[in-house]
Amino acid sequence: MDRVTVALGDRRSDIVIADGLLDRAGALLANHIRDSQLVVVTDANVAAAQLPRLERALLRAGTTVVPIVLPPGEATKSWDQLRRLCDALAEHGVRRGDTIIALGGGVVGDIAGLAAALHLRGCDLVQIPTSLVAQVDSSVGGKVAIDSAAGKNMVGAFHQPDLVIIDPLCLATLPQREFVAGYAEIVKYALIGDADFFAWCEANSPALIARDQSAVLKAIQACIAAKAAIVERDERDTDGPRALLNIGHSFGHAFEALAGYDGTLLHGEAVSAGIAIAYGYAAELGMCDPASADRVAAHLAAHGLPINLPAALGTADGTAIVAHMMRDKKNRGDALTLILPTAIGHAEQRPDCAPAHVAAYLDRLRP
Ligand code: GLY
């Protein structure tokens, strides 16, 4: 079992990674069990695919699961579902100091994590991510949020999980489209900090996308080690390295908002398009070699990931996209803050991007 620590004093997180860990949940969660029961927040798809494994593992340890099952999909990250979830936690008698388990992908991790931050001003949280996006990125680091009318992840908190249990075998039931979308987040880690890892991705992505167990495990380990180091240095995302994890996300979050969070554009697909566009824009600004931008786009496209304005945007033009980007949490003043690459393996925060210039660039990408 691989063990990674995010050393943040009393907000320390332990992350354990190995095939089959869900079946060992009884022992792993022993410190989190009160009154022989555990509240598990999940969604309907994961409840069907993975909850029975967790229930069996906990039953062997003499513990029953109290499941709270949410609808699947990004639309669940809403005020309405958050209120329902908080009401359900109260109805189930979850007390301060109790542990809430988030069993699911990024959506479940985000809303369950936010509910854990809010219920009684804070409960303990264990993340058991079941999607590739969540296993390589979102389950670690404590960012939890819902979407609001103002945009993606606009209402949230930092609430570190005590424990993250990553069992790559949970990915077996993940639809291939979601698996491939998650690959964009793996590529992200290579692009912001590790050119050798990008070369590894180029060599090994066919095996990884075919779900070769050792390739998947290696990619998860690389991403989680990188994320843990970044979160330790910049937990609150305050002008430090954590912002780099947002490469492609200013564009991507705007694409998701314009597409309507209805499943037509997955988060990882939006991030893929955003990363390719960030490289293209950086090349346009002379920050990055155009050959590197082409290499990144070719790699993402080789796996069917979008590298241009997604069709789900419909008639939205550069001005409409930038209007959403202007709400991004990184922005200061009237300018856009973008994470732009200078190479493969290196990116920078640029707080001075002119909205009209970005809009004009996006308009040039329209079909
Ligand atoms: N997923 C980006 C972050 O955790 O900062």
mmCIF file of C-alpha atoms and ligand atoms in Angstrom:
data_model
loop_
_atom_site.group_PDB
_atom_site.id
_atom_site.type_symbol
_atom_site.label_atom_id
_atom_site.label_comp_id
_atom_site.label_asym_id
_atom_site.label_seq_id
_atom_site.Cartn_x
_atom_site.Cartn_y
_atom_site.Cartn_z
ATOM 1 C CA MET A 1 0.000 0.000 0.000
ATOM 2 C CA ASP A 2 1.338 3.400 -1.018
ATOM 3 C CA ARG A 3 0.866 6.070 1.663
ATOM 4 C CA VAL A 4 1.137 9.802 1.022
ATOM 5 C CA THR A 5 0.711 12.477 3.662
ATOM 6 C CA VAL A 6 -0.426 16.052 3.289
ATOM 7 C CA ALA A 7 1.297 17.430 6.389
ATOM 8 C CA LEU A 8 -0.843 20.351 7.538
ATOM 9 C CA GLY A 9 -0.651 20.063 11.309
ATOM 10 C CA ASP A 10 -4.098 19.347 12.742
ATOM 11 C CA ARG A 11 -5.533 19.324 9.201
ATOM 12 C CA ARG A 12 -3.222 16.513 8.139
ATOM 13 C CA SER A 13 -4.527 14.133 5.457
ATOM 14 C CA ASP A 14 -3.396 10.573 4.918
ATOM 15 C CA ILE A 15 -3.849 9.139 1.456
ATOM 16 C CA VAL A 16 -3.602 5.401 0.951
ATOM 17 C CA ILE A 17 -3.442 3.920 -2.533
ATOM 18 C CA ALA A 18 -3.667 0.267 -3.566
ATOM 19 C CA ASP A 19 -5.798 -2.123 -5.570
ATOM 20 C CA GLY A 20 -8.498 -3.677 -3.400
ATOM 21 C CA LEU A 21 -8.454 -1.164 -0.514
ATOM 22 C CA LEU A 22 -12.247 -0.806 -0.524
ATOM 23 C CA ASP A 23 -12.448 -4.402 0.704
ATOM 24 C CA ARG A 24 -10.208 -3.431 3.637
ATOM 25 C CA ALA A 25 -12.351 -0.439 4.612
ATOM 26 C CA GLY A 26 -13.288 -1.958 7.978
ATOM 27 C CA ALA A 27 -9.719 -1.787 9.241
ATOM 28 C CA LEU A 28 -8.908 1.488 7.486
ATOM 29 C CA LEU A 29 -11.963 3.222 8.944
ATOM 30 C CA ALA A 30 -11.768 1.680 12.422
ATOM 31 C CA ASN A 31 -10.989 5.047 14.048
ATOM 32 C CA HIS A 32 -13.979 6.702 12.371
ATOM 33 C CA ILE A 33 -16.768 4.399 13.517
ATOM 34 C CA ARG A 34 -19.228 5.490 16.208
ATOM 35 C CA ASP A 35 -22.136 3.377 17.441
ATOM 36 C CA SER A 36 -21.261 0.690 14.870
ATOM 37 C CA GLN A 37 -22.474 2.812 11.966
ATOM 38 C CA LEU A 38 -21.074 5.137 9.323
ATOM 39 C CA VAL A 39 -22.900 7.676 7.148
ATOM 40 C CA VAL A 40 -21.877 7.296 3.524
ATOM 41 C CA VAL A 41 -22.789 9.925 0.927
ATOM 42 C CA THR A 42 -22.829 8.570 -2.592
ATOM 43 C CA ASP A 43 -24.765 8.846 -5.863
ATOM 44 C CA ALA A 44 -27.195 6.430 -7.465
ATOM 45 C CA ASN A 45 -24.642 5.064 -9.974
ATOM 46 C CA VAL A 46 -21.912 4.497 -7.400
ATOM 47 C CA ALA A 47 -24.454 3.088 -4.938
ATOM 48 C CA ALA A 48 -25.241 0.367 -7.476
ATOM 49 C CA ALA A 49 -21.632 -0.279 -8.497
ATOM 50 C CA GLN A 50 -19.488 0.145 -5.360
ATOM 51 C CA LEU A 51 -21.620 0.580 -2.235
ATOM 52 C CA PRO A 52 -22.195 -3.184 -1.765
ATOM 53 C CA ARG A 53 -18.400 -3.716 -1.590
ATOM 54 C CA LEU A 54 -18.077 -1.061 1.111
ATOM 55 C CA GLU A 55 -21.107 -2.426 2.983
ATOM 56 C CA ARG A 56 -19.663 -5.964 2.960
ATOM 57 C CA ALA A 57 -16.269 -4.736 4.144
ATOM 58 C CA LEU A 58 -17.788 -2.765 7.005
ATOM 59 C CA LEU A 59 -20.209 -5.515 7.956
ATOM 60 C CA ARG A 60 -17.222 -7.842 8.404
ATOM 61 C CA ALA A 61 -15.953 -5.244 10.882
ATOM 62 C CA GLY A 62 -19.326 -5.163 12.653
ATOM 63 C CA THR A 63 -20.405 -1.832 11.217
ATOM 64 C CA THR A 64 -23.494 -0.907 9.223
ATOM 65 C CA VAL A 65 -23.616 1.729 6.511
ATOM 66 C CA VAL A 66 -26.209 4.499 6.562
ATOM 67 C CA PRO A 67 -26.295 5.539 2.896
ATOM 68 C CA ILE A 68 -27.437 8.945 1.643
ATOM 69 C CA VAL A 69 -27.850 8.592 -2.106
ATOM 70 C CA LEU A 70 -27.790 11.671 -4.354
ATOM 71 C CA PRO A 71 -28.648 11.940 -8.049
ATOM 72 C CA PRO A 72 -25.578 11.493 -10.291
ATOM 73 C CA GLY A 73 -24.144 14.344 -12.359
ATOM 74 C CA GLU A 74 -22.741 17.838 -11.988
ATOM 75 C CA ALA A 75 -26.247 19.308 -11.532
ATOM 76 C CA THR A 76 -26.192 17.718 -8.050
ATOM 77 C CA LYS A 77 -23.664 20.334 -6.919
ATOM 78 C CA SER A 78 -26.561 22.709 -6.194
ATOM 79 C CA TRP A 79 -27.987 24.662 -3.262
ATOM 80 C CA ASP A 80 -31.054 22.432 -3.368
ATOM 81 C CA GLN A 81 -29.094 19.177 -3.044
ATOM 82 C CA LEU A 82 -26.783 20.689 -0.413
ATOM 83 C CA ARG A 83 -29.808 21.650 1.705
ATOM 84 C CA ARG A 84 -31.288 18.164 1.278
ATOM 85 C CA LEU A 85 -27.973 16.577 2.230
ATOM 86 C CA CYS A 86 -27.524 18.748 5.335
ATOM 87 C CA ASP A 87 -31.109 17.955 6.391
ATOM 88 C CA ALA A 88 -30.412 14.229 5.907
ATOM 89 C CA LEU A 89 -27.255 14.424 8.048
ATOM 90 C CA ALA A 90 -29.305 16.008 10.827
ATOM 91 C CA GLU A 91 -32.071 13.399 10.456
ATOM 92 C CA HIS A 92 -29.494 10.600 10.751
ATOM 93 C CA GLY A 93 -28.193 12.151 13.959
ATOM 94 C CA VAL A 94 -24.691 12.890 12.690
ATOM 95 C CA ARG A 95 -22.931 14.649 15.553
ATOM 96 C CA ARG A 96 -19.946 16.982 15.608
ATOM 97 C CA GLY A 97 -16.850 14.831 15.537
ATOM 98 C CA ASP A 98 -18.579 12.098 13.563
ATOM 99 C CA THR A 99 -17.152 11.111 10.196
ATOM 100 C CA ILE A 100 -18.904 11.540 6.864
ATOM 101 C CA ILE A 101 -17.713 9.236 4.102
ATOM 102 C CA ALA A 102 -17.836 10.524 0.511
ATOM 103 C CA LEU A 103 -17.992 7.509 -1.820
ATOM 104 C CA GLY A 104 -18.028 8.662 -5.425
ATOM 105 C CA GLY A 105 -16.530 10.911 -8.056
ATOM 106 C CA GLY A 106 -15.744 14.593 -7.942
ATOM 107 C CA VAL A 107 -19.374 15.650 -7.590
ATOM 108 C CA VAL A 108 -19.984 13.494 -4.513
ATOM 109 C CA GLY A 109 -16.627 14.451 -3.016
ATOM 110 C CA ASP A 110 -17.362 18.138 -3.474
ATOM 111 C CA ILE A 111 -20.907 18.264 -2.100
ATOM 112 C CA ALA A 112 -20.330 15.736 0.692
ATOM 113 C CA GLY A 113 -17.129 17.564 1.632
ATOM 114 C CA LEU A 114 -18.946 20.896 1.759
ATOM 115 C CA ALA A 115 -21.733 19.371 3.859
ATOM 116 C CA ALA A 116 -19.053 17.965 6.197
ATOM 117 C CA ALA A 117 -17.585 21.471 6.520
ATOM 118 C CA LEU A 118 -21.009 22.976 7.291
ATOM 119 C CA HIS A 119 -22.898 20.402 9.371
ATOM 120 C CA LEU A 120 -22.580 21.457 13.012
ATOM 121 C CA ARG A 121 -19.699 23.708 11.840
ATOM 122 C CA GLY A 122 -17.589 20.760 10.866
ATOM 123 C CA CYS A 123 -17.501 16.973 10.790
ATOM 124 C CA ASP A 124 -14.613 14.703 9.942
ATOM 125 C CA LEU A 125 -14.409 13.674 6.312
ATOM 126 C CA VAL A 126 -13.104 10.573 4.560
ATOM 127 C CA GLN A 127 -12.951 10.581 0.784
ATOM 128 C CA ILE A 128 -13.231 7.297 -1.129
ATOM 129 C CA PRO A 129 -12.955 8.479 -4.741
ATOM 130 C CA THR A 130 -14.358 6.215 -7.448
ATOM 131 C CA SER A 131 -13.720 8.228 -10.637
ATOM 132 C CA LEU A 132 -10.378 8.905 -12.291
ATOM 133 C CA VAL A 133 -10.766 12.694 -11.876
ATOM 134 C CA ALA A 134 -11.352 12.200 -8.156
ATOM 135 C CA GLN A 135 -8.597 9.584 -7.719
ATOM 136 C CA VAL A 136 -5.901 11.720 -9.356
ATOM 137 C CA ASP A 137 -6.976 15.143 -8.167
ATOM 138 C CA SER A 138 -10.176 16.304 -6.524
ATOM 139 C CA SER A 139 -10.328 13.959 -3.506
ATOM 140 C CA VAL A 140 -7.060 15.386 -2.159
ATOM 141 C CA GLY A 141 -6.454 18.928 -0.967
ATOM 142 C CA GLY A 142 -9.686 19.904 0.759
ATOM 143 C CA LYS A 143 -11.387 22.038 -1.891
ATOM 144 C CA VAL A 144 -15.114 21.338 -1.599
ATOM 145 C CA ALA A 145 -17.867 23.285 -3.311
ATOM 146 C CA ILE A 146 -21.172 23.502 -5.118
ATOM 147 C CA ASP A 147 -21.933 25.462 -8.282
ATOM 148 C CA SER A 148 -24.165 28.543 -8.161
ATOM 149 C CA ALA A 149 -25.789 30.875 -10.672
ATOM 150 C CA ALA A 150 -22.467 32.747 -10.672
ATOM 151 C CA GLY A 151 -20.555 29.713 -11.933
ATOM 152 C CA LYS A 152 -18.701 26.517 -11.162
ATOM 153 C CA ASN A 153 -17.441 25.894 -7.592
ATOM 154 C CA MET A 154 -18.526 29.376 -6.515
ATOM 155 C CA VAL A 155 -19.751 28.389 -3.037
ATOM 156 C CA GLY A 156 -17.304 26.314 -1.080
ATOM 157 C CA ALA A 157 -14.773 25.809 1.644
ATOM 158 C CA PHE A 158 -11.393 24.302 2.396
ATOM 159 C CA HIS A 159 -12.064 21.197 4.466
ATOM 160 C CA GLN A 160 -9.271 18.645 4.534
ATOM 161 C CA PRO A 161 -10.219 14.976 4.568
ATOM 162 C CA ASP A 162 -8.653 13.009 7.418
ATOM 163 C CA LEU A 163 -8.207 10.061 5.126
ATOM 164 C CA VAL A 164 -8.436 9.401 1.383
ATOM 165 C CA ILE A 165 -8.779 5.765 0.343
ATOM 166 C CA ILE A 166 -7.874 5.307 -3.315
ATOM 167 C CA ASP A 167 -8.702 1.887 -4.725
ATOM 168 C CA PRO A 168 -8.059 1.855 -8.486
ATOM 169 C CA LEU A 169 -10.231 -1.291 -8.762
ATOM 170 C CA CYS A 170 -13.228 1.032 -8.201
ATOM 171 C CA LEU A 171 -12.558 2.390 -11.683
ATOM 172 C CA ALA A 172 -13.661 -0.910 -13.241
ATOM 173 C CA THR A 173 -17.284 0.238 -13.396
ATOM 174 C CA LEU A 174 -16.514 3.783 -14.593
ATOM 175 C CA PRO A 175 -17.851 4.439 -18.116
ATOM 176 C CA GLN A 176 -15.028 4.767 -20.649
ATOM 177 C CA ARG A 177 -15.998 8.335 -21.578
ATOM 178 C CA GLU A 178 -15.557 9.398 -17.938
ATOM 179 C CA PHE A 179 -12.300 7.481 -17.655
ATOM 180 C CA VAL A 180 -10.872 9.229 -20.725
ATOM 181 C CA ALA A 181 -12.101 12.603 -19.442
ATOM 182 C CA GLY A 182 -10.203 11.936 -16.216
ATOM 183 C CA TYR A 183 -7.053 11.389 -18.231
ATOM 184 C CA ALA A 184 -6.983 15.141 -18.967
ATOM 185 C CA GLU A 185 -6.314 15.786 -15.270
ATOM 186 C CA ILE A 186 -3.378 13.352 -15.354
ATOM 187 C CA VAL A 187 -1.907 15.176 -18.339
ATOM 188 C CA LYS A 188 -2.393 18.408 -16.384
ATOM 189 C CA TYR A 189 0.033 17.255 -13.682
ATOM 190 C CA ALA A 190 2.648 16.485 -16.317
ATOM 191 C CA LEU A 191 2.201 19.815 -18.050
ATOM 192 C CA ILE A 192 2.524 22.017 -14.967
ATOM 193 C CA GLY A 193 5.551 20.398 -13.447
ATOM 194 C CA ASP A 194 7.043 17.276 -14.958
ATOM 195 C CA ALA A 195 8.114 17.046 -18.598
ATOM 196 C CA ASP A 196 9.392 13.491 -18.019
ATOM 197 C CA PHE A 197 5.939 12.483 -16.811
ATOM 198 C CA PHE A 198 4.474 13.935 -20.031
ATOM 199 C CA ALA A 199 6.874 11.766 -22.023
ATOM 200 C CA TRP A 200 5.745 8.824 -19.867
ATOM 201 C CA CYS A 201 2.138 9.715 -20.709
ATOM 202 C CA GLU A 202 2.927 9.778 -24.421
ATOM 203 C CA ALA A 203 4.532 6.333 -24.178
ATOM 204 C CA ASN A 204 2.044 4.733 -21.808
ATOM 205 C CA SER A 205 -1.322 6.378 -22.449
ATOM 206 C CA PRO A 206 -2.576 3.580 -24.736
ATOM 207 C CA ALA A 207 -2.070 1.106 -21.866
ATOM 208 C CA LEU A 208 -3.456 3.549 -19.330
ATOM 209 C CA ILE A 209 -6.578 4.281 -21.394
ATOM 210 C CA ALA A 210 -7.014 0.503 -21.819
ATOM 211 C CA ARG A 211 -6.922 0.430 -17.987
ATOM 212 C CA ASP A 212 -3.720 -1.522 -17.600
ATOM 213 C CA GLN A 213 -3.536 -1.818 -13.801
ATOM 214 C CA SER A 214 0.112 -0.942 -13.367
ATOM 215 C CA ALA A 215 -0.113 2.082 -15.687
ATOM 216 C CA VAL A 216 -3.214 3.359 -13.882
ATOM 217 C CA LEU A 217 -1.575 2.874 -10.483
ATOM 218 C CA LYS A 218 1.627 4.627 -11.558
ATOM 219 C CA ALA A 219 -0.351 7.613 -12.920
ATOM 220 C CA ILE A 220 -2.428 7.919 -9.744
ATOM 221 C CA GLN A 221 0.682 7.742 -7.557
ATOM 222 C CA ALA A 222 2.463 10.407 -9.619
ATOM 223 C CA CYS A 223 -0.495 12.798 -9.540
ATOM 224 C CA ILE A 224 -1.215 12.350 -5.826
ATOM 225 C CA ALA A 225 2.440 12.808 -4.861
ATOM 226 C CA ALA A 226 2.509 16.033 -6.899
ATOM 227 C CA LYS A 227 -0.781 17.266 -5.480
ATOM 228 C CA ALA A 228 0.180 16.549 -1.879
ATOM 229 C CA ALA A 229 3.410 18.535 -2.282
ATOM 230 C CA ILE A 230 1.543 21.468 -3.839
ATOM 231 C CA VAL A 231 -1.199 21.525 -1.175
ATOM 232 C CA GLU A 232 1.382 21.438 1.608
ATOM 233 C CA ARG A 233 3.001 24.566 0.145
ATOM 234 C CA ASP A 234 -0.193 26.473 -0.676
ATOM 235 C CA GLU A 235 -3.206 24.946 1.043
ATOM 236 C CA ARG A 236 -5.445 28.015 0.577
ATOM 237 C CA ASP A 237 -4.487 28.714 -3.032
ATOM 238 C CA THR A 238 -3.040 32.117 -2.218
ATOM 239 C CA ASP A 239 -0.821 33.140 -5.107
ATOM 240 C CA GLY A 240 1.328 30.045 -4.737
ATOM 241 C CA PRO A 241 1.755 26.848 -6.752
ATOM 242 C CA ARG A 242 -1.805 25.593 -6.181
ATOM 243 C CA ALA A 243 -3.092 28.013 -8.827
ATOM 244 C CA LEU A 244 -1.109 26.075 -11.428
ATOM 245 C CA LEU A 245 -3.504 23.150 -10.912
ATOM 246 C CA ASN A 246 -6.013 25.426 -12.603
ATOM 247 C CA ILE A 247 -4.301 25.340 -15.996
ATOM 248 C CA GLY A 248 -7.040 25.202 -18.627
ATOM 249 C CA HIS A 249 -9.701 25.497 -15.935
ATOM 250 C CA SER A 250 -10.592 29.196 -16.458
ATOM 251 C CA PHE A 251 -11.586 28.298 -20.011
ATOM 252 C CA GLY A 252 -12.948 24.898 -18.959
ATOM 253 C CA HIS A 253 -15.189 26.179 -16.169
ATOM 254 C CA ALA A 254 -16.683 28.739 -18.566
ATOM 255 C CA PHE A 255 -17.316 25.972 -21.115
ATOM 256 C CA GLU A 256 -19.039 23.844 -18.466
ATOM 257 C CA ALA A 257 -21.245 26.738 -17.353
ATOM 258 C CA LEU A 258 -22.233 27.552 -20.938
ATOM 259 C CA ALA A 259 -22.895 23.871 -21.688
ATOM 260 C CA GLY A 260 -25.305 23.782 -18.730
ATOM 261 C CA TYR A 261 -23.901 21.054 -16.389
ATOM 262 C CA ASP A 262 -26.182 18.517 -18.052
ATOM 263 C CA GLY A 263 -23.627 15.855 -18.937
ATOM 264 C CA THR A 264 -23.099 16.979 -22.534
ATOM 265 C CA LEU A 265 -19.628 18.206 -21.541
ATOM 266 C CA LEU A 266 -17.763 16.415 -18.762
ATOM 267 C CA HIS A 267 -15.387 18.313 -16.471
ATOM 268 C CA GLY A 268 -12.320 16.525 -17.842
ATOM 269 C CA GLU A 269 -13.413 17.181 -21.419
ATOM 270 C CA ALA A 270 -13.806 20.890 -20.647
ATOM 271 C CA VAL A 271 -10.370 20.867 -18.993
ATOM 272 C CA SER A 272 -8.836 19.159 -22.034
ATOM 273 C CA ALA A 273 -10.187 21.831 -24.366
ATOM 274 C CA GLY A 274 -9.102 24.511 -21.887
ATOM 275 C CA ILE A 275 -5.558 23.140 -21.644
ATOM 276 C CA ALA A 276 -5.146 22.952 -25.429
ATOM 277 C CA ILE A 277 -6.509 26.503 -25.772
ATOM 278 C CA ALA A 278 -4.233 27.758 -22.970
ATOM 279 C CA TYR A 279 -1.238 26.316 -24.854
ATOM 280 C CA GLY A 280 -2.459 27.847 -28.118
ATOM 281 C CA TYR A 281 -2.980 31.229 -26.478
ATOM 282 C CA ALA A 282 0.420 31.090 -24.783
ATOM 283 C CA ALA A 283 1.980 30.331 -28.165
ATOM 284 C CA GLU A 284 0.108 33.298 -29.634
ATOM 285 C CA LEU A 285 1.546 35.528 -26.887
ATOM 286 C CA GLY A 286 5.045 34.218 -27.559
ATOM 287 C CA MET A 287 5.251 32.633 -24.093
ATOM 288 C CA CYS A 288 5.479 29.087 -25.361
ATOM 289 C CA ASP A 289 6.907 27.308 -28.378
ATOM 290 C CA PRO A 290 4.097 26.577 -30.914
ATOM 291 C CA ALA A 291 5.568 23.081 -31.399
ATOM 292 C CA SER A 292 4.912 22.331 -27.717
ATOM 293 C CA ALA A 293 1.326 23.573 -28.075
ATOM 294 C CA ASP A 294 0.864 21.302 -31.087
ATOM 295 C CA ARG A 295 2.410 18.345 -29.232
ATOM 296 C CA VAL A 296 0.040 18.764 -26.278
ATOM 297 C CA ALA A 297 -3.010 19.150 -28.524
ATOM 298 C CA ALA A 298 -2.017 16.105 -30.582
ATOM 299 C CA HIS A 299 -1.654 14.001 -27.433
ATOM 300 C CA LEU A 300 -5.068 14.962 -26.049
ATOM 301 C CA ALA A 301 -6.753 14.576 -29.441
ATOM 302 C CA ALA A 302 -5.205 11.125 -29.898
ATOM 303 C CA HIS A 303 -7.477 9.931 -27.096
ATOM 304 C CA GLY A 304 -10.571 11.651 -28.461
ATOM 305 C CA LEU A 305 -10.380 14.516 -25.967
ATOM 306 C CA PRO A 306 -11.541 17.930 -27.188
ATOM 307 C CA ILE A 307 -8.848 20.472 -28.049
ATOM 308 C CA ASN A 308 -11.011 23.266 -29.425
ATOM 309 C CA LEU A 309 -14.198 25.100 -28.467
ATOM 310 C CA PRO A 310 -16.593 22.291 -27.513
ATOM 311 C CA ALA A 311 -19.688 21.807 -29.678
ATOM 312 C CA ALA A 312 -21.791 22.028 -26.487
ATOM 313 C CA LEU A 313 -21.115 25.795 -26.448
ATOM 314 C CA GLY A 314 -23.530 26.253 -29.346
ATOM 315 C CA THR A 315 -23.468 29.831 -30.565
ATOM 316 C CA ALA A 316 -21.556 31.259 -27.577
ATOM 317 C CA ASP A 317 -18.837 33.597 -28.852
ATOM 318 C CA GLY A 318 -15.586 34.806 -27.304
ATOM 319 C CA THR A 319 -17.334 37.624 -25.450
ATOM 320 C CA ALA A 320 -19.840 35.216 -23.886
ATOM 321 C CA ILE A 321 -17.060 32.827 -22.843
ATOM 322 C CA VAL A 322 -14.963 35.628 -21.369
ATOM 323 C CA ALA A 323 -18.004 36.972 -19.481
ATOM 324 C CA HIS A 324 -18.015 33.663 -17.575
ATOM 325 C CA MET A 325 -14.232 33.700 -17.204
ATOM 326 C CA MET A 326 -14.437 37.141 -15.591
ATOM 327 C CA ARG A 327 -16.111 35.485 -12.572
ATOM 328 C CA ASP A 328 -13.109 33.230 -11.957
ATOM 329 C CA LYS A 329 -11.838 33.305 -8.379
ATOM 330 C CA LYS A 330 -8.247 33.969 -9.503
ATOM 331 C CA ASN A 331 -9.037 37.319 -11.186
ATOM 332 C CA ARG A 332 -7.925 40.655 -9.774
ATOM 333 C CA GLY A 333 -9.254 44.002 -10.990
ATOM 334 C CA ASP A 334 -10.503 44.179 -14.583
ATOM 335 C CA ALA A 335 -8.005 41.681 -15.997
ATOM 336 C CA LEU A 336 -8.192 37.927 -16.381
ATOM 337 C CA THR A 337 -5.760 35.791 -14.430
ATOM 338 C CA LEU A 338 -4.832 32.794 -16.552
ATOM 339 C CA ILE A 339 -2.480 29.911 -15.923
ATOM 340 C CA LEU A 340 -0.408 29.825 -19.082
ATOM 341 C CA PRO A 341 2.387 27.430 -20.022
ATOM 342 C CA THR A 342 5.885 28.425 -20.941
ATOM 343 C CA ALA A 343 6.842 24.892 -21.963
ATOM 344 C CA ILE A 344 5.793 21.300 -21.464
ATOM 345 C CA GLY A 345 6.353 20.823 -17.725
ATOM 346 C CA HIS A 346 6.173 24.481 -16.735
ATOM 347 C CA ALA A 347 3.378 27.034 -16.329
ATOM 348 C CA GLU A 348 2.943 30.460 -14.774
ATOM 349 C CA GLN A 349 0.169 32.543 -13.332
ATOM 350 C CA ARG A 350 -0.476 35.598 -15.557
ATOM 351 C CA PRO A 351 -2.690 38.148 -13.776
ATOM 352 C CA ASP A 352 -2.687 40.659 -16.630
ATOM 353 C CA CYS A 353 -4.575 39.045 -19.496
ATOM 354 C CA ALA A 354 -6.777 41.511 -21.379
ATOM 355 C CA PRO A 355 -10.350 40.176 -21.613
ATOM 356 C CA ALA A 356 -10.921 41.645 -25.087
ATOM 357 C CA HIS A 357 -7.718 40.061 -26.392
ATOM 358 C CA VAL A 358 -8.710 36.645 -24.998
ATOM 359 C CA ALA A 359 -12.227 37.016 -26.463
ATOM 360 C CA ALA A 360 -10.808 37.884 -29.880
ATOM 361 C CA TYR A 361 -8.515 34.830 -29.713
ATOM 362 C CA LEU A 362 -11.461 32.580 -28.829
ATOM 363 C CA ASP A 363 -13.482 34.027 -31.703
ATOM 364 C CA ARG A 364 -10.698 33.004 -34.071
ATOM 365 C CA LEU A 365 -11.106 29.396 -32.886
ATOM 366 C CA ARG A 366 -14.806 29.309 -33.726
ATOM 367 C CA PRO A 367 -15.683 27.045 -36.651
HETATM 368 N N1 GLY B 1 -8.272 20.775 -8.306
HETATM 369 C C1 GLY B 1 -7.507 21.930 -8.076
HETATM 370 C C2 GLY B 1 -7.116 22.112 -6.648
HETATM 371 O O1 GLY B 1 -7.384 21.254 -5.826
HETATM 372 O O2 GLY B 1 -6.540 23.119 -6.314
#
